[in-house]
Structure formats: C-alpha cells, structure tokens
Amino acid sequence: MSENYNLDYLDQLEAESIHILREVAGQFEKPALLFSGGKDSITIVHLALKAFRPCKFPFPLVHIDTGQNFEETLAYRDWLIETIGEKLIVGSVQADIDAGEIQDPTGKYISRNTLQTHTLLKVIEQNEFDACIGGARRDEEKARAKERIFSVRDDFGQWNPKLQRPELWNTYNGKIRKGENVRVFPISNWTELDVWNYIKRENIALPTIYYAHERECVMVSGQWMATNQYITLDETDRVEKLQVRFRTVGDMTCTAALESDADDIDKVIVEITASKITERGARIDDKQSEAAMEDRKKVGYF
C-alpha cells in the first residue's frame, strides 16, 4: 500500500523540530526548556506537547524573571503552566540583586536585560543542566545566524562562534565534557512568518500584547516604549496614548511597541509579510553596538 509523504512546509518544519526535541531527550541527562513567554518559546512548548504526550516532558520549563517583565507575559506563563501541568523553575534577577551578586543599572532609561545572563548561568549551574532548549531563530539577528542547532557552551557558559560543530544529514552531536552545556534551537530554521502561520494553523493562544491594543507610550531613541514604573519621565518626554502591539516580548525597558491595528492573527500575518524591518529591530538593547547580541552571547546570554 502506498502512502502519501507530501508534507507541506509547516509539516516539514514541525517534524524537524520534534526530531530535535527527541534528540535532546535521548542525548542529555538533565535538559531544560528556557521559556520567555514569547511566541517562539510558546511554539516550542506546543511542539514538545506533540513530541512527548501523553508522557510528561523530560525537562522542566525555566523562566528568567528580570522583575521588569510585562504583566501580560507573566499571567500567560502562569496560565500555561497550570494548563499543561509541567514543572516551572523561576530564576529571579531581583533576588540576585538583593543578594549583592549583581548591581541594578542606574540612569533614566535603564534595562536589566543584560543582567539575565548571571541569573541564567546560576540556574544552569545549580540544577546541573547539560542542555538548554530555546526559541532563537537564524533570521532574527546576524549573531544568531552563526549558531548551529546544537551549540556548545564551555564550563563558564561562554560561546565561541569559531568552534561550531558540523551538522550534516540532521545528525546532532551532543557529546560534551563535564561542566559544559549545549544550547539547543529546535526552530532555528523557521522564520518569523513561519511561526505565525504555524500559530494560526495550530490555534495557539498567545499573550494579549502580541495584538493591537491601546497603551500609553513614550518616545525613546526614536521608538515607542510602553510607559511603566521603571522609566523615569520628565517634562521633555513625549507621551501619547497609541494603538500598538509588540512584535517581540522581552524586558519592558528594552522592548519597543509598534503602532498597529492588527488585532487578530490574520492582520498580524499581513503586517509581517509587508514589513521591511526585522522583529529584533524593536529591541533597544540590540542597538547598543553593531555586535551587541554577539557580545552578550559570548558571555552566556541565550
């Protein structure tokens, strides 16, 4: 009997990602899934449900909480964990600041985004994770385009882009020495549009900030930022109530809003298709230098 193997492109991407997740479960002793509450990590949770149900996940979810996250993201995180019944480990940047391990930045427009690296490496060490799964994609940013799907970090959590392992014929080498860990990117070959088309097909719920809503915003470095308790305003600041949505979800102090009327998924897909700016263009922290992301990755950032 003949079978039809003509999968569409989303089926092919899904199958590759599920294969990668199962490789992680098979090759590593203590993996973890890093969960930001953004659409990419949400998509990976959905893929993990397909890869491992009816069994429990062979890894916990790990969220690094800067203490300056969007309330909508945290509410979604808690709802999701309750819904799927999986284990969540939260690493707190605020707790590390209170313990004197890291110092809160000062200034008018400040962000704790870079402080996540310390807390992430601490959580990895405390739990002895040997692999961390994340939602980075190659189309997001030029430094991430240098990553392999299995990307080795040394025992200090550091990444060397010149020491990448070949990955031929979908063969992934997870062999590491004690103290090292691997960052794994199951949707590395997906684009932003692929993710949104998959979310539509699978009817995946997202935090409400991904869709157009009214919010007070302030102009920072030529981009609209949501006003919040972490930004100090003065008489020179331009604050307006706008119809916006967020294309990417990060720390409130480094994630810019996009003026938009895309209040449902079909409108979002049309908007992204027409956009000439990448989603990381809305991340203020990526604009610190030409190599901002690569510099952070080299010292342990995801």
Coordinates of C-alpha atoms in Angstrom, one line a residue:
M1 CA 0.0 0.0 0.0
S2 CA 1.4 3.4 -1.0
E3 CA 1.5 6.3 1.5
N4 CA 1.4 10.0 0.8
Y5 CA 4.6 11.7 2.1
N6 CA 3.9 15.0 0.5
L7 CA 4.1 17.2 3.7
D8 CA 3.6 20.9 3.4
Y9 CA 6.4 23.2 4.6
L10 CA 4.9 23.7 8.1
D11 CA 4.6 19.9 8.5
Q12 CA 8.3 19.6 7.5
L13 CA 9.4 22.3 9.9
E14 CA 7.3 20.7 12.7
A15 CA 8.7 17.2 12.0
E16 CA 12.3 18.6 12.1
S17 CA 11.7 20.4 15.4
I18 CA 10.0 17.4 17.0
H19 CA 13.0 15.2 15.9
I20 CA 15.4 17.8 17.6
L21 CA 13.4 17.8 20.8
R22 CA 13.5 14.0 20.9
E23 CA 17.2 14.0 20.3
V24 CA 17.6 16.3 23.3
A25 CA 15.7 13.8 25.4
G26 CA 17.8 10.9 24.1
Q27 CA 21.2 12.5 24.3
F28 CA 21.2 14.6 27.5
E29 CA 20.7 13.7 31.2
K30 CA 19.3 17.0 32.5
P31 CA 17.9 19.2 29.8
A32 CA 15.7 22.3 30.4
L33 CA 13.4 24.4 28.2
L34 CA 14.0 28.1 28.6
F35 CA 10.7 29.9 28.5
S36 CA 10.4 33.6 28.0
G37 CA 6.7 33.8 27.5
G38 CA 7.2 35.0 23.9
K39 CA 5.7 33.4 20.8
D40 CA 8.8 31.4 19.9
S41 CA 9.1 29.6 23.2
I42 CA 5.4 29.1 23.3
T43 CA 5.6 27.4 19.9
I44 CA 8.3 25.1 21.3
V45 CA 6.1 24.2 24.2
H46 CA 3.4 23.3 21.7
L47 CA 5.9 21.2 19.8
A48 CA 7.0 19.5 23.0
L49 CA 3.4 18.5 23.7
K50 CA 3.3 16.8 20.3
A51 CA 6.7 15.2 20.8
F52 CA 6.1 13.7 24.3
R53 CA 2.4 13.5 25.2
P54 CA 0.8 11.5 26.8
C55 CA 4.0 11.4 28.8
K56 CA 5.3 14.3 30.9
F57 CA 8.1 16.5 29.4
P58 CA 11.6 15.1 30.0
F59 CA 12.6 18.6 31.2
P60 CA 11.3 21.5 33.3
L61 CA 10.5 24.9 31.9
V62 CA 12.9 27.6 33.1
H63 CA 11.9 31.3 33.2
I64 CA 14.4 34.0 34.0
D65 CA 12.4 36.8 35.6
T66 CA 14.0 40.2 35.4
G67 CA 11.4 41.8 37.7
Q68 CA 10.6 44.1 34.8
N69 CA 8.5 41.8 32.7
F70 CA 5.2 42.6 31.1
E71 CA 2.3 41.7 33.4
E72 CA 0.5 40.0 30.5
T73 CA 3.5 37.7 29.9
L74 CA 3.7 36.6 33.5
A75 CA -0.1 36.0 33.6
Y76 CA 0.2 33.9 30.4
R77 CA 3.2 31.9 31.8
D78 CA 1.2 31.0 35.0
W79 CA -1.9 30.1 32.9
L80 CA 0.2 27.9 30.6
I81 CA 1.9 26.0 33.4
E82 CA -1.4 25.3 35.1
T83 CA -2.9 24.2 31.8
I84 CA -0.2 21.7 30.8
G85 CA 0.8 20.6 34.3
E86 CA 4.6 20.8 33.8
K87 CA 7.3 21.9 36.2
L88 CA 8.4 25.5 36.2
I89 CA 11.7 26.9 37.6
V90 CA 12.0 30.6 38.0
G91 CA 15.3 32.4 38.2
S92 CA 15.0 35.8 39.8
V93 CA 17.2 38.7 38.7
Q94 CA 15.8 40.8 41.6
A95 CA 16.8 38.1 44.1
D96 CA 20.4 38.2 42.8
I97 CA 20.4 42.0 43.0
D98 CA 19.2 41.8 46.6
A99 CA 21.9 39.3 47.4
G100 CA 24.6 41.7 46.1
E101 CA 25.6 39.3 43.3
I102 CA 24.8 41.8 40.5
Q103 CA 24.2 45.6 40.5
D104 CA 21.0 47.2 39.3
P105 CA 21.8 49.7 36.4
T106 CA 21.2 53.4 37.0
G107 CA 20.0 56.2 34.7
K108 CA 16.9 57.4 33.1
Y109 CA 16.4 54.6 30.5
I110 CA 17.9 51.5 32.0
S111 CA 17.3 47.8 31.4
R112 CA 18.0 44.7 33.4
N113 CA 18.1 42.6 30.2
T114 CA 21.9 42.0 30.3
L115 CA 21.6 41.0 34.0
Q116 CA 19.7 37.9 32.9
T117 CA 23.0 36.3 31.9
H118 CA 24.2 36.0 35.5
T119 CA 20.9 34.6 36.7
L120 CA 20.6 32.1 33.8
L121 CA 24.2 30.8 34.3
K122 CA 23.4 30.5 38.0
V123 CA 20.3 28.5 37.4
I124 CA 22.1 26.2 34.9
E125 CA 24.9 25.5 37.5
Q126 CA 22.5 25.0 40.4
N127 CA 20.4 22.5 38.5
E128 CA 23.3 20.9 36.6
F129 CA 21.5 21.3 33.3
D130 CA 23.5 19.9 30.4
A131 CA 21.3 21.3 27.7
C132 CA 19.0 24.3 27.4
I133 CA 16.3 24.5 24.7
G134 CA 15.4 27.9 23.4
G135 CA 13.4 29.6 20.7
A136 CA 16.1 31.6 18.9
R137 CA 15.9 31.6 15.1
R138 CA 18.5 32.3 12.5
D139 CA 16.5 35.0 10.8
E140 CA 16.3 37.1 13.9
E141 CA 19.7 38.6 14.1
K142 CA 23.1 38.1 12.5
A143 CA 24.8 36.6 15.6
R144 CA 22.1 34.0 15.9
A145 CA 22.6 33.1 12.3
K146 CA 26.1 31.8 13.3
E147 CA 24.6 29.3 15.7
R148 CA 24.3 25.6 15.0
I149 CA 21.1 23.8 16.2
F150 CA 23.3 22.1 19.0
S151 CA 25.5 25.0 20.2
V152 CA 28.1 24.1 22.8
R153 CA 29.0 26.4 25.7
D154 CA 32.1 26.0 27.8
D155 CA 32.1 25.5 31.6
F156 CA 31.9 29.3 32.0
G157 CA 28.8 29.4 29.9
Q158 CA 30.7 31.1 27.1
W159 CA 30.1 30.7 23.3
N160 CA 32.9 30.7 20.7
P161 CA 31.4 31.2 17.2
K162 CA 34.5 29.8 15.6
L163 CA 34.1 26.4 17.4
Q164 CA 30.9 25.2 15.9
R165 CA 30.3 21.5 15.1
P166 CA 29.2 20.4 11.7
E167 CA 25.6 19.2 11.5
L168 CA 25.2 17.1 8.4
W169 CA 22.2 15.0 7.4
N170 CA 20.3 16.1 10.5
T171 CA 22.9 14.5 12.8
Y172 CA 23.4 16.4 16.0
N173 CA 26.4 15.8 18.3
G174 CA 25.6 16.4 21.9
K175 CA 28.8 15.0 23.4
I176 CA 30.2 17.4 26.0
R177 CA 32.7 17.4 28.8
K178 CA 31.6 17.8 32.4
G179 CA 30.7 21.4 33.2
E180 CA 29.8 22.2 29.5
N181 CA 26.3 22.6 28.3
V182 CA 24.6 22.8 24.9
R183 CA 22.1 25.4 23.8
V184 CA 19.5 23.8 21.5
F185 CA 17.4 25.7 18.9
P186 CA 14.6 23.5 17.6
I187 CA 13.1 26.2 15.4
S188 CA 16.4 27.6 14.2
N189 CA 15.3 27.0 10.5
W190 CA 11.9 28.8 11.0
T191 CA 11.2 32.4 10.0
E192 CA 9.0 34.8 11.9
L193 CA 6.3 34.3 9.3
D194 CA 6.6 30.5 9.6
V195 CA 6.0 30.8 13.4
W196 CA 2.9 33.0 12.9
N197 CA 1.5 30.7 10.2
Y198 CA 2.0 27.7 12.5
I199 CA 0.4 29.5 15.4
K200 CA -2.6 30.2 13.2
R201 CA -2.8 26.6 11.9
E202 CA -2.5 25.1 15.4
N203 CA -4.7 27.7 17.0
I204 CA -2.1 28.5 19.7
A205 CA -3.0 31.1 22.3
L206 CA -0.6 34.0 22.9
P207 CA -0.2 36.8 25.4
T208 CA -2.5 39.7 24.5
I209 CA 0.3 42.2 23.9
Y210 CA 1.0 40.5 20.6
Y211 CA -2.2 42.0 19.3
A212 CA -3.2 45.7 18.8
H213 CA -4.4 47.4 22.0
E214 CA -4.4 50.9 23.4
R215 CA -1.4 51.9 25.6
E216 CA 0.4 55.0 26.9
C217 CA 3.8 55.1 25.2
V218 CA 6.9 57.4 25.4
M219 CA 9.4 58.1 22.7
V220 CA 12.8 56.6 23.4
S221 CA 15.6 56.6 20.9
G222 CA 13.2 57.1 18.1
Q223 CA 10.9 54.2 19.1
W224 CA 7.7 54.0 21.2
M225 CA 8.1 52.3 24.6
A226 CA 5.3 51.4 26.9
T227 CA 5.3 53.8 29.9
N228 CA 6.0 51.8 33.1
Q229 CA 7.3 52.3 36.6
Y230 CA 10.8 51.5 35.6
I231 CA 11.1 54.6 33.3
T232 CA 11.7 58.0 34.8
L233 CA 9.7 60.6 32.9
D234 CA 10.4 64.4 32.8
E235 CA 8.8 67.4 31.1
T236 CA 10.8 66.8 27.9
D237 CA 9.3 63.3 27.3
R238 CA 6.7 62.9 24.7
V239 CA 3.9 60.6 26.0
E240 CA 1.0 59.6 23.8
K241 CA -1.9 57.1 24.0
L242 CA -1.5 54.9 20.9
Q243 CA -2.9 51.8 19.3
V244 CA 0.1 49.4 19.4
R245 CA 1.2 45.8 19.6
F246 CA 4.5 44.1 20.5
R247 CA 6.3 42.1 17.8
T248 CA 8.7 40.6 20.3
V249 CA 8.5 40.2 24.0
G250 CA 11.4 41.0 26.3
D251 CA 12.1 43.2 29.3
M252 CA 9.6 46.2 29.5
T253 CA 12.5 48.6 29.4
C254 CA 14.1 47.4 26.2
T255 CA 11.2 46.3 24.0
A256 CA 9.6 48.8 21.7
A257 CA 6.0 48.9 20.6
L258 CA 4.8 49.0 17.0
E259 CA 1.9 51.3 16.0
S260 CA -0.6 48.8 14.6
D261 CA -4.3 48.0 14.1
A262 CA -3.5 44.2 13.8
D263 CA -5.9 43.0 16.4
D264 CA -6.2 39.4 15.1
I265 CA -3.8 36.8 13.7
D266 CA -4.7 37.3 10.1
K267 CA -3.9 41.0 10.3
V268 CA -0.6 40.3 12.1
I269 CA 0.4 37.9 9.3
V270 CA -0.4 40.5 6.6
E271 CA 1.6 43.2 8.6
I272 CA 4.6 41.0 9.0
T273 CA 4.6 40.0 5.3
A274 CA 4.7 43.6 4.3
S275 CA 7.3 44.7 7.0
K276 CA 10.8 45.6 5.9
I277 CA 12.1 45.7 9.5
T278 CA 13.1 42.6 11.4
E279 CA 11.4 41.9 14.7
R280 CA 14.7 42.4 16.6
G281 CA 14.5 46.0 15.3
A282 CA 12.2 46.6 18.2
R283 CA 14.8 45.6 20.8
I284 CA 16.6 48.7 22.1
D285 CA 19.3 46.6 23.7
D286 CA 20.4 45.2 20.3
K287 CA 21.2 48.7 19.2
Q288 CA 24.0 49.3 21.8
S289 CA 26.6 48.4 19.2
E290 CA 26.9 46.5 15.9
A291 CA 27.9 43.4 17.8
A292 CA 25.6 43.8 20.8
M293 CA 23.9 40.4 20.6
E294 CA 27.1 38.5 19.8
D295 CA 29.0 40.1 22.7
R296 CA 26.2 39.1 25.1
K297 CA 26.1 35.5 23.7
K298 CA 29.8 35.1 24.1
V299 CA 29.4 35.6 27.9
G300 CA 26.4 33.3 28.3
Y301 CA 23.3 35.1 27.0
F302 CA 20.9 32.9 25.2

